[in-house]
Short mmCIF file of C-alpha atoms in Angstrom, two decimals:
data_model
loop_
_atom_site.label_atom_id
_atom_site.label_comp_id
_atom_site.label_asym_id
_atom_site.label_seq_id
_atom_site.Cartn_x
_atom_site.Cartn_y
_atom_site.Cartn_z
CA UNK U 1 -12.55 31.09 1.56
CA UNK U 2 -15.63 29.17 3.20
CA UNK U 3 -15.58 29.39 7.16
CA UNK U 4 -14.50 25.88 6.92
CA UNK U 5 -11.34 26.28 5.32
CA UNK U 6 -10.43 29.07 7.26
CA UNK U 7 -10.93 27.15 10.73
CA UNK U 8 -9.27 24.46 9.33
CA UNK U 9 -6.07 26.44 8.49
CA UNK U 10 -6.11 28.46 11.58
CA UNK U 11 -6.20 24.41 13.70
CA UNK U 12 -3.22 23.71 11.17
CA UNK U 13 -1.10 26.40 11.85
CA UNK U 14 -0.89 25.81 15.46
CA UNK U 15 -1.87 21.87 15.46
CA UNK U 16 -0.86 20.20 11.93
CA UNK U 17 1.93 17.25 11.25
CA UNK U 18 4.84 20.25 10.09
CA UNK U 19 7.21 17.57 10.17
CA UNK U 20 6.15 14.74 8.01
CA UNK U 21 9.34 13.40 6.17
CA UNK U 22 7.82 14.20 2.27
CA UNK U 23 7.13 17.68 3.20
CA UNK U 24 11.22 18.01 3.73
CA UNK U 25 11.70 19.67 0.72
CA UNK U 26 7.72 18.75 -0.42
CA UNK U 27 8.75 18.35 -4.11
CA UNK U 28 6.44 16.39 -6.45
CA UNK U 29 8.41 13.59 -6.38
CA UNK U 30 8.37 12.84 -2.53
CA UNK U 31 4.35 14.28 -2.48
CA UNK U 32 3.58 11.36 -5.58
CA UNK U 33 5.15 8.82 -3.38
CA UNK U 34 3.85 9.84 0.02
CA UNK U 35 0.26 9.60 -1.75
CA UNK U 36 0.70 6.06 -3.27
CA UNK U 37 2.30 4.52 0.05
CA UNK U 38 -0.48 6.26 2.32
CA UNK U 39 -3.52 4.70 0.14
CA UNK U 40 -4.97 2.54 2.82
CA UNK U 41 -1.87 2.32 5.05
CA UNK U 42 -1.20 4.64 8.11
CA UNK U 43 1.11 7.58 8.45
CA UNK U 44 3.13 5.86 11.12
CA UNK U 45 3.35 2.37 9.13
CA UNK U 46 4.54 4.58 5.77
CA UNK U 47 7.00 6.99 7.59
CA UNK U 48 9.95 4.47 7.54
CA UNK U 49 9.13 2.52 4.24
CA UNK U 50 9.62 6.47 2.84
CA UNK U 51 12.49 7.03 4.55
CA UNK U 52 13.98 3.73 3.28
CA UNK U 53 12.55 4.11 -0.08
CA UNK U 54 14.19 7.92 -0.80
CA UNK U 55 16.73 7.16 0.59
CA UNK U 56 17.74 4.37 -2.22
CA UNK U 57 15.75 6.36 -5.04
CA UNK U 58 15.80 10.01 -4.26
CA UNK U 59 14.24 10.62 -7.48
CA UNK U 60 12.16 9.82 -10.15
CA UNK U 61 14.45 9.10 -12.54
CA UNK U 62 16.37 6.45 -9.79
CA UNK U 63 13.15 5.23 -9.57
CA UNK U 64 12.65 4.39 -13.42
CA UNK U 65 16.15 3.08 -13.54
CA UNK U 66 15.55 0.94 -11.03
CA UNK U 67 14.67 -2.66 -11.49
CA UNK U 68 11.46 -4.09 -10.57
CA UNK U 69 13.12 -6.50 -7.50
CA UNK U 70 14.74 -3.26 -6.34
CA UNK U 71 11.09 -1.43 -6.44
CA UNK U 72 9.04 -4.69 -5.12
CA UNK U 73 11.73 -5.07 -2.47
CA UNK U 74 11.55 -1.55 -0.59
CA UNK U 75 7.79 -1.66 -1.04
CA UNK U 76 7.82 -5.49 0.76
CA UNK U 77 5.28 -5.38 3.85
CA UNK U 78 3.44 -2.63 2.68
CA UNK U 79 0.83 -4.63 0.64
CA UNK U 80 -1.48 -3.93 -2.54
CA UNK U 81 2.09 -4.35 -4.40
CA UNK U 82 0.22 -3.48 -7.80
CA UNK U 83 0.98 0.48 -6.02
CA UNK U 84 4.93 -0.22 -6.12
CA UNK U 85 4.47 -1.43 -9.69
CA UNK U 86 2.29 1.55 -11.22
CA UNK U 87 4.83 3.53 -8.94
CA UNK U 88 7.32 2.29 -11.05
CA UNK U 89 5.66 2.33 -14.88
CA UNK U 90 4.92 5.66 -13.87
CA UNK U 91 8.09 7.26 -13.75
CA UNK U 92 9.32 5.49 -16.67
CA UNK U 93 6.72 7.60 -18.32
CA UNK U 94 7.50 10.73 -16.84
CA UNK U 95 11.27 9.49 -18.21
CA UNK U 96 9.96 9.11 -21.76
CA UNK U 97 7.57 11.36 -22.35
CA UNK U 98 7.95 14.71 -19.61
CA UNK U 99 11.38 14.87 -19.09
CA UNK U 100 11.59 12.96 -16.31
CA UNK U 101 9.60 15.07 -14.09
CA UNK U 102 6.16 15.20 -12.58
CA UNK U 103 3.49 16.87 -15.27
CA UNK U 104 2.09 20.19 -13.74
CA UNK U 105 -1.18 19.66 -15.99
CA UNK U 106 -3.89 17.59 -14.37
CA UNK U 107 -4.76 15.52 -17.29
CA UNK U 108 -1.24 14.52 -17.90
CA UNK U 109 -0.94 13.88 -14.27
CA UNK U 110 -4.48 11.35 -14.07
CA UNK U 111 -2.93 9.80 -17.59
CA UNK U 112 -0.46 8.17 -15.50
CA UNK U 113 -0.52 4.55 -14.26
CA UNK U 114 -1.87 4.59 -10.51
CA UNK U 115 -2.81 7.97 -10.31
CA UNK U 116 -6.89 8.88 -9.95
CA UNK U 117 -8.27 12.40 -9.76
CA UNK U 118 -7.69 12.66 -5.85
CA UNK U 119 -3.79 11.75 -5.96
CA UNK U 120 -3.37 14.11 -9.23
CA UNK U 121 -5.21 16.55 -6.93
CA UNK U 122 -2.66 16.35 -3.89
CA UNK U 123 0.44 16.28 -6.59
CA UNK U 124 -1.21 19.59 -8.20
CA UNK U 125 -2.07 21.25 -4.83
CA UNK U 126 0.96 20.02 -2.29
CA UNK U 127 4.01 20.63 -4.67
CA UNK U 128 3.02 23.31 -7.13
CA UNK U 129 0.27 24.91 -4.83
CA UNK U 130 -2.73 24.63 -7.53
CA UNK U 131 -6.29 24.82 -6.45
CA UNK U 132 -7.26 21.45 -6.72
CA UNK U 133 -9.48 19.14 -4.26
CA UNK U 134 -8.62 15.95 -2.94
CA UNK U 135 -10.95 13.24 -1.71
CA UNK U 136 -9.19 10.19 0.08
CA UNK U 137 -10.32 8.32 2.93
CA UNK U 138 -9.19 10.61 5.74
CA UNK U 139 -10.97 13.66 3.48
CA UNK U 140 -14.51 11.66 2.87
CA UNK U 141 -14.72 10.85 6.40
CA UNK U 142 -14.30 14.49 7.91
CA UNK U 143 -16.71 16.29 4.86
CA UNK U 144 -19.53 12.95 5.21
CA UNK U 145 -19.38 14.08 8.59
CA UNK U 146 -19.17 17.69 8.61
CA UNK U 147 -22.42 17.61 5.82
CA UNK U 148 -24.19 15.17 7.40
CA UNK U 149 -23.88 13.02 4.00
CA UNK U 150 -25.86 9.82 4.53
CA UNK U 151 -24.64 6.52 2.38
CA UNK U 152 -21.74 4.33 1.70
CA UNK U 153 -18.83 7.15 0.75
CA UNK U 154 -17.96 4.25 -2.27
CA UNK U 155 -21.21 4.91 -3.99
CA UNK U 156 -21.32 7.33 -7.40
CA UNK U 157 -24.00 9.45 -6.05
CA UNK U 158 -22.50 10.25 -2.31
CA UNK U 159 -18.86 10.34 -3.78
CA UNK U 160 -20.40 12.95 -6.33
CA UNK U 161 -21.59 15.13 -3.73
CA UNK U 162 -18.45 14.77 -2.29
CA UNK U 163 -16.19 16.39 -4.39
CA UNK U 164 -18.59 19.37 -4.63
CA UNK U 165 -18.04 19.71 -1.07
CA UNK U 166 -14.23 19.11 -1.45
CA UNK U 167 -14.27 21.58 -4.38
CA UNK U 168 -16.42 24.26 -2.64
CA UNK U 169 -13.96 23.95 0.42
CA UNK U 170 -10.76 24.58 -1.44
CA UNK U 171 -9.05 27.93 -1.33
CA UNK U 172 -7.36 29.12 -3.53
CA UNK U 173 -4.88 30.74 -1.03
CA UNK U 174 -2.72 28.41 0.49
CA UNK U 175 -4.09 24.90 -1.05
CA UNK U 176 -1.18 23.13 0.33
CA UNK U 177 -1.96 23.62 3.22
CA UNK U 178 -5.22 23.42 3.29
CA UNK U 179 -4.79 19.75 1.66
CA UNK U 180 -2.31 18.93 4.48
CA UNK U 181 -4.93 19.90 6.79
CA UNK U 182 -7.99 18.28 6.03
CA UNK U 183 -6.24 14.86 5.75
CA UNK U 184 -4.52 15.85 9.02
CA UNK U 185 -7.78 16.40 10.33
CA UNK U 186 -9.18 12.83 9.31
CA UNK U 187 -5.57 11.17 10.48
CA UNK U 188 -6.20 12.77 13.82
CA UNK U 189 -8.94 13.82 15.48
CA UNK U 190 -11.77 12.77 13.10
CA UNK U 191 -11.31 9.54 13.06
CA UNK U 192 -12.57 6.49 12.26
CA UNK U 193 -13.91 5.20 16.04
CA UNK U 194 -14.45 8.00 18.82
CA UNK U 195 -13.54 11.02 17.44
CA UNK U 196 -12.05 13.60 19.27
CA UNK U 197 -14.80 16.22 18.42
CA UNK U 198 -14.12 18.51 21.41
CA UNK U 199 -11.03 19.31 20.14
CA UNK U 200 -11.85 19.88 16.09
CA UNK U 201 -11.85 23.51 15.00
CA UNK U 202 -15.21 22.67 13.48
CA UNK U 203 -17.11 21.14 15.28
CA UNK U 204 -19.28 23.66 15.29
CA UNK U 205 -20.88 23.62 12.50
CA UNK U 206 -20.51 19.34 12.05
CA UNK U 207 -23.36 17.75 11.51
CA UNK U 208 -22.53 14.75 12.73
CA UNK U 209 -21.39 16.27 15.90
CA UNK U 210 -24.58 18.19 16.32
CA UNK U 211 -27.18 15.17 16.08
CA UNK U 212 -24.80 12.54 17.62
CA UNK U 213 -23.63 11.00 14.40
CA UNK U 214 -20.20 10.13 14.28
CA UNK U 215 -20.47 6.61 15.21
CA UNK U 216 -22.90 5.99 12.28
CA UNK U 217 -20.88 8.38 9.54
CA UNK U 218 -19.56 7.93 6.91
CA UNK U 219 -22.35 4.90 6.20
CA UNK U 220 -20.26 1.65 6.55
CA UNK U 221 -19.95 -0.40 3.22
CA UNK U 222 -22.60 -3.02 3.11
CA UNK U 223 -21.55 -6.48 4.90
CA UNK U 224 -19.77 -9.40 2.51
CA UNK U 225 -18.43 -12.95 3.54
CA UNK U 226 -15.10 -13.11 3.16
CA UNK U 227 -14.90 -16.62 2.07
CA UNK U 228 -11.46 -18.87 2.81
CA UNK U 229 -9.14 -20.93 0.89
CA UNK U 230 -6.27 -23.14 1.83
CA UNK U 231 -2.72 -23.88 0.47
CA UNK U 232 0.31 -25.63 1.12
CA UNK U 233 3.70 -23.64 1.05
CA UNK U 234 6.39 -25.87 -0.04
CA UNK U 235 10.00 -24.67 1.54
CA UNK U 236 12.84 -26.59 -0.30
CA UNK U 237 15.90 -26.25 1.80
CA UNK U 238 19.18 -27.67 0.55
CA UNK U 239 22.34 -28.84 1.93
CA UNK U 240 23.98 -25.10 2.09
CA UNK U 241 20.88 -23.64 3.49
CA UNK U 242 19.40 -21.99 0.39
CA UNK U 243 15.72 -21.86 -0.76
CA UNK U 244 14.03 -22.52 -3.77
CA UNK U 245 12.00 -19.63 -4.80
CA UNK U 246 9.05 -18.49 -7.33
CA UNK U 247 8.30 -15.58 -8.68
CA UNK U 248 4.25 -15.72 -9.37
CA UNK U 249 2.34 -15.14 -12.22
CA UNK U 250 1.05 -11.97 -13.51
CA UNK U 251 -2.24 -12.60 -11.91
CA UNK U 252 -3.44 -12.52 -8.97
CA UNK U 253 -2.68 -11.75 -5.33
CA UNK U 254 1.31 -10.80 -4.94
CA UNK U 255 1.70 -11.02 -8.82
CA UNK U 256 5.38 -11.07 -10.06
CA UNK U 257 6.99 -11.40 -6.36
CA UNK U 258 9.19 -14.28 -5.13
CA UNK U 259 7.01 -16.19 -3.38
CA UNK U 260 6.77 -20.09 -2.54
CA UNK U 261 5.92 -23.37 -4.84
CA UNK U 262 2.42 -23.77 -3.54
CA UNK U 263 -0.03 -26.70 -3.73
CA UNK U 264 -3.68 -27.50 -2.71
CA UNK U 265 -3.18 -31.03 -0.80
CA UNK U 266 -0.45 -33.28 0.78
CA UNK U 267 0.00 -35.58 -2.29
CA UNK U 268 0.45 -32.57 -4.59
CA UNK U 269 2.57 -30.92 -2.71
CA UNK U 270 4.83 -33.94 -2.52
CA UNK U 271 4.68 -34.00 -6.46
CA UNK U 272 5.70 -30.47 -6.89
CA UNK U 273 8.38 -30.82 -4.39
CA UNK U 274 9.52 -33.45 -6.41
CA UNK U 275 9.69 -31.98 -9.59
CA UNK U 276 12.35 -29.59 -8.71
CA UNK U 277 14.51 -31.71 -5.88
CA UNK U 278 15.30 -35.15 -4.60
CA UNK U 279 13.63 -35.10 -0.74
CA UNK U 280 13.69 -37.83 1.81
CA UNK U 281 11.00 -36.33 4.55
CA UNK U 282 8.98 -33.45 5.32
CA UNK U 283 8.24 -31.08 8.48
CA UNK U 284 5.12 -29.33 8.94
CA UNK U 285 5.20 -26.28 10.24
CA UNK U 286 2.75 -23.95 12.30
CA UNK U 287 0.03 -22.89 9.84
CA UNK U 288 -1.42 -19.42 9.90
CA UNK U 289 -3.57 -17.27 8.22
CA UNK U 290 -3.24 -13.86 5.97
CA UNK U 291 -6.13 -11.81 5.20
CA UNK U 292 -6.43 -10.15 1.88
CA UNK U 293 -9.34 -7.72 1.30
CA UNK U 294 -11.60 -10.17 -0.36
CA UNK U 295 -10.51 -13.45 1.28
CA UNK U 296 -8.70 -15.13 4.02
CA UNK U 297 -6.07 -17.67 3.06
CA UNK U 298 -5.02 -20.84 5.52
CA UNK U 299 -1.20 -21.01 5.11
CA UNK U 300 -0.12 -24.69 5.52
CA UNK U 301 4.02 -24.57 5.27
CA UNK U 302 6.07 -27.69 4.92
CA UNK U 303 9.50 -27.91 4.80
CA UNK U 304 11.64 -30.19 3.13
CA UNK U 305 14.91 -29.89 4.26
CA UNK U 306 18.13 -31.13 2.66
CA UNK U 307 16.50 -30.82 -0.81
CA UNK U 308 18.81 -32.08 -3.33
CA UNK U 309 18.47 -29.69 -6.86
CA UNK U 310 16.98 -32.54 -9.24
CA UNK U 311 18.37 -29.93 -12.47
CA UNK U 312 20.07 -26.94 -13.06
CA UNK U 313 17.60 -23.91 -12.93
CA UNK U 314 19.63 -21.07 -14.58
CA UNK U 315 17.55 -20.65 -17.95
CA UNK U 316 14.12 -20.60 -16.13
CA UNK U 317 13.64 -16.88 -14.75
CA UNK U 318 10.68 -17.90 -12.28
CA UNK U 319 12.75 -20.02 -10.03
CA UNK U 320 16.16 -19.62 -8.24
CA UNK U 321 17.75 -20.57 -5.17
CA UNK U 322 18.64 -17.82 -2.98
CA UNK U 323 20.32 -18.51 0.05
CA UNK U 324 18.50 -16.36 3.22
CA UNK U 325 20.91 -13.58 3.06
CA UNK U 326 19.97 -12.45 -0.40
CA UNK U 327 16.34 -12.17 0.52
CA UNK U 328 16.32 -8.66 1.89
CA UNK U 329 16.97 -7.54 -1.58
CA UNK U 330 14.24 -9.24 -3.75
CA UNK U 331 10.36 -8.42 -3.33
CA UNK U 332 8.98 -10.81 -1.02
CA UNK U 333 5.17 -10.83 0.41
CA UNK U 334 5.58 -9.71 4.15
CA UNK U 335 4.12 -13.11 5.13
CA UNK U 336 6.26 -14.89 3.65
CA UNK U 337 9.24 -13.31 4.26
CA UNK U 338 8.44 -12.98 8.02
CA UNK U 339 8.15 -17.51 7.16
CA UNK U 340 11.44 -17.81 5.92
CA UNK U 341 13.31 -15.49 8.23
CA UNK U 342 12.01 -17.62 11.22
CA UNK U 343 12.76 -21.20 9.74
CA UNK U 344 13.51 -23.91 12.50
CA UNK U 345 17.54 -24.12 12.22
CA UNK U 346 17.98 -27.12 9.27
CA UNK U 347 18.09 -30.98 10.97
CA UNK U 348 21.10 -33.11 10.88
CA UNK U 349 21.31 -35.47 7.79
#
């Protein structure tokens, strides 16, 4: 066991998140899902999207039985929604093909839809207690740091050297722990802006600490424009209060959620309003913007209230109207859900 391990695991015992809901039992299962909810979302945001989440589909095989409104809904307002669908194709494989549980073999495990070599990793180490590294964001930052690793973590090269480190640093007493830890670590005192390095068991022997570092490790990714487009939202609202919905595309930003009829200017948005109700007037409403990791997008709603159904909609799949209390239980982007659920109270006729 490398010094660094062993500090770490000492700080753990005494100073580590013991009661983090997936560790209560910490079965593969709850571990898998823990891992694909905490990519690039915080510990506190995740906690009760778990909670909710195990709660409906305490196991994997719920999970594969589920449908994919039932998956997209509980996962709503956590973002990068393709997660909640490899989620999902993934345990319909484990269904099929390993008898509905987790694999315990790492190939098997990185053969399944959403899982890379660090997630497998934390599966393989956190519920079986196999050696095995991980490498996610919290784990990058504290070893970059702790090595003194110059360079955009994201690169080939620096992500190589990397998971030596991670590799080297991996015990193979006690690797659940010691995978709890280091991402502890990174969640909580080495983190991202003014790390708490008086308080980190190895600081020491950090690199980053030592020649007054921190603020410039790990190497930030090199600057891009994030350009912005525009849309127009288009709420049809009927006479008993219920809205027309679309589920999107396969492409694309929320792919397969129920989302709004969109169009790029007024006059098309009156024409695709039109196409699917009689309307007499419509009401803009306060535009906003979402950011997406590659682009902002300038949300322009307008409502068209007492929309009259121009034709029955049954046979078409991608369209329904759903009055607002069914909307909890279909998968919704959390911007537009947060839209509907504050609509202005419908006008007089």
């Amino acid at each position: 066991m490398t010094p660094f391990a062993s500090a770490l695991l000492d700080w753990f015992d005494h100073h580590g998140r013991h009661d983090l809901p997936w560790k209560q039992p910490r079965d593969a299962y709850r571990v898998w899902l823990s891992e694909i909810m905490l990519q690039q979302t915080q510990v506190a945001t995740v906690i009760p999207y778990f909670q909710r989440f195990v709660a409906q589909l305490p196991t994997l095989r719920d999970l594969a039985a589920a449908d994919e409104d039932t998956v997209l809904a509980l996962w709503s307002g956590l973002g990068y929604y393709r997660r909640a669908r490899f989620l999902h194709r993934a345990a319909q494989v484990c269904v099929a093909q390993h008898n509905g549980e987790m694999p315990h073999d790492f190939d098997a495990l990185a053969a399944l839809p959403g899982i890379g070599r660090s997630t497998a990793g934390a599966i393989l180490a956190q519920a079986y207690g196999l050696r095995f590294p991980i490498l996610d964001g919290n784990v990058k930052r504290v070893l970059t740091r702790y090595h003194g690793i110059a360079g955009y973590p994201g690169e080939r090269e620096i992500e190589k050297q990397l998971w030596l480190h991670a590799d080297t640093h991996t015990p193979a007493e006690r690797a659940a722990d010691y995978t709890q830890a280091i991402m502890d670590l990174g969640a909580t005192l080495c983190v991202r802006t003014r790390p708490l390095c008086a308080m980190c068991p190895v600081q020491g022997a950090c690199i980053a600490h030592r020649d007054h570092l921190t603020a410039q490790l790990p190497t930030a990714k090199p600057g891009k424009k994030i350009p912005t487009r525009s849309t127009i939202m288009l709420i049809l609202r009927d006479a008993e209060g219920r809205l027309l919905l679309q589920r999107r595309g396969p492409q694309g930003v929320w792919s397969g959620l129920w989302s709004l009829p969109e169009a790029e200017e007024t006059g098309g948005a009156w024409r695709e309003a039109q196409r699917h109700a009689r309307i007499d007037d419509a009401q803009p409403l306060t535009p906003f913007v979402h950011v997406f990791s590659h682009y902002r997008l300038q949300i322009q709603p307008l409502l068209f209230d007492h929309a009259a159904p121009a034709h029955a909609i049954a046979d078409n799949a991608d369209l329904r109207w759903c009055a607002i209390t069914d909307l909890p239980a279909l998968g919704l982007p959390a911007p537009v859900r947060t839209l509907l659920m504050a609509l202005p109270e419908p006008t007089t006729s």
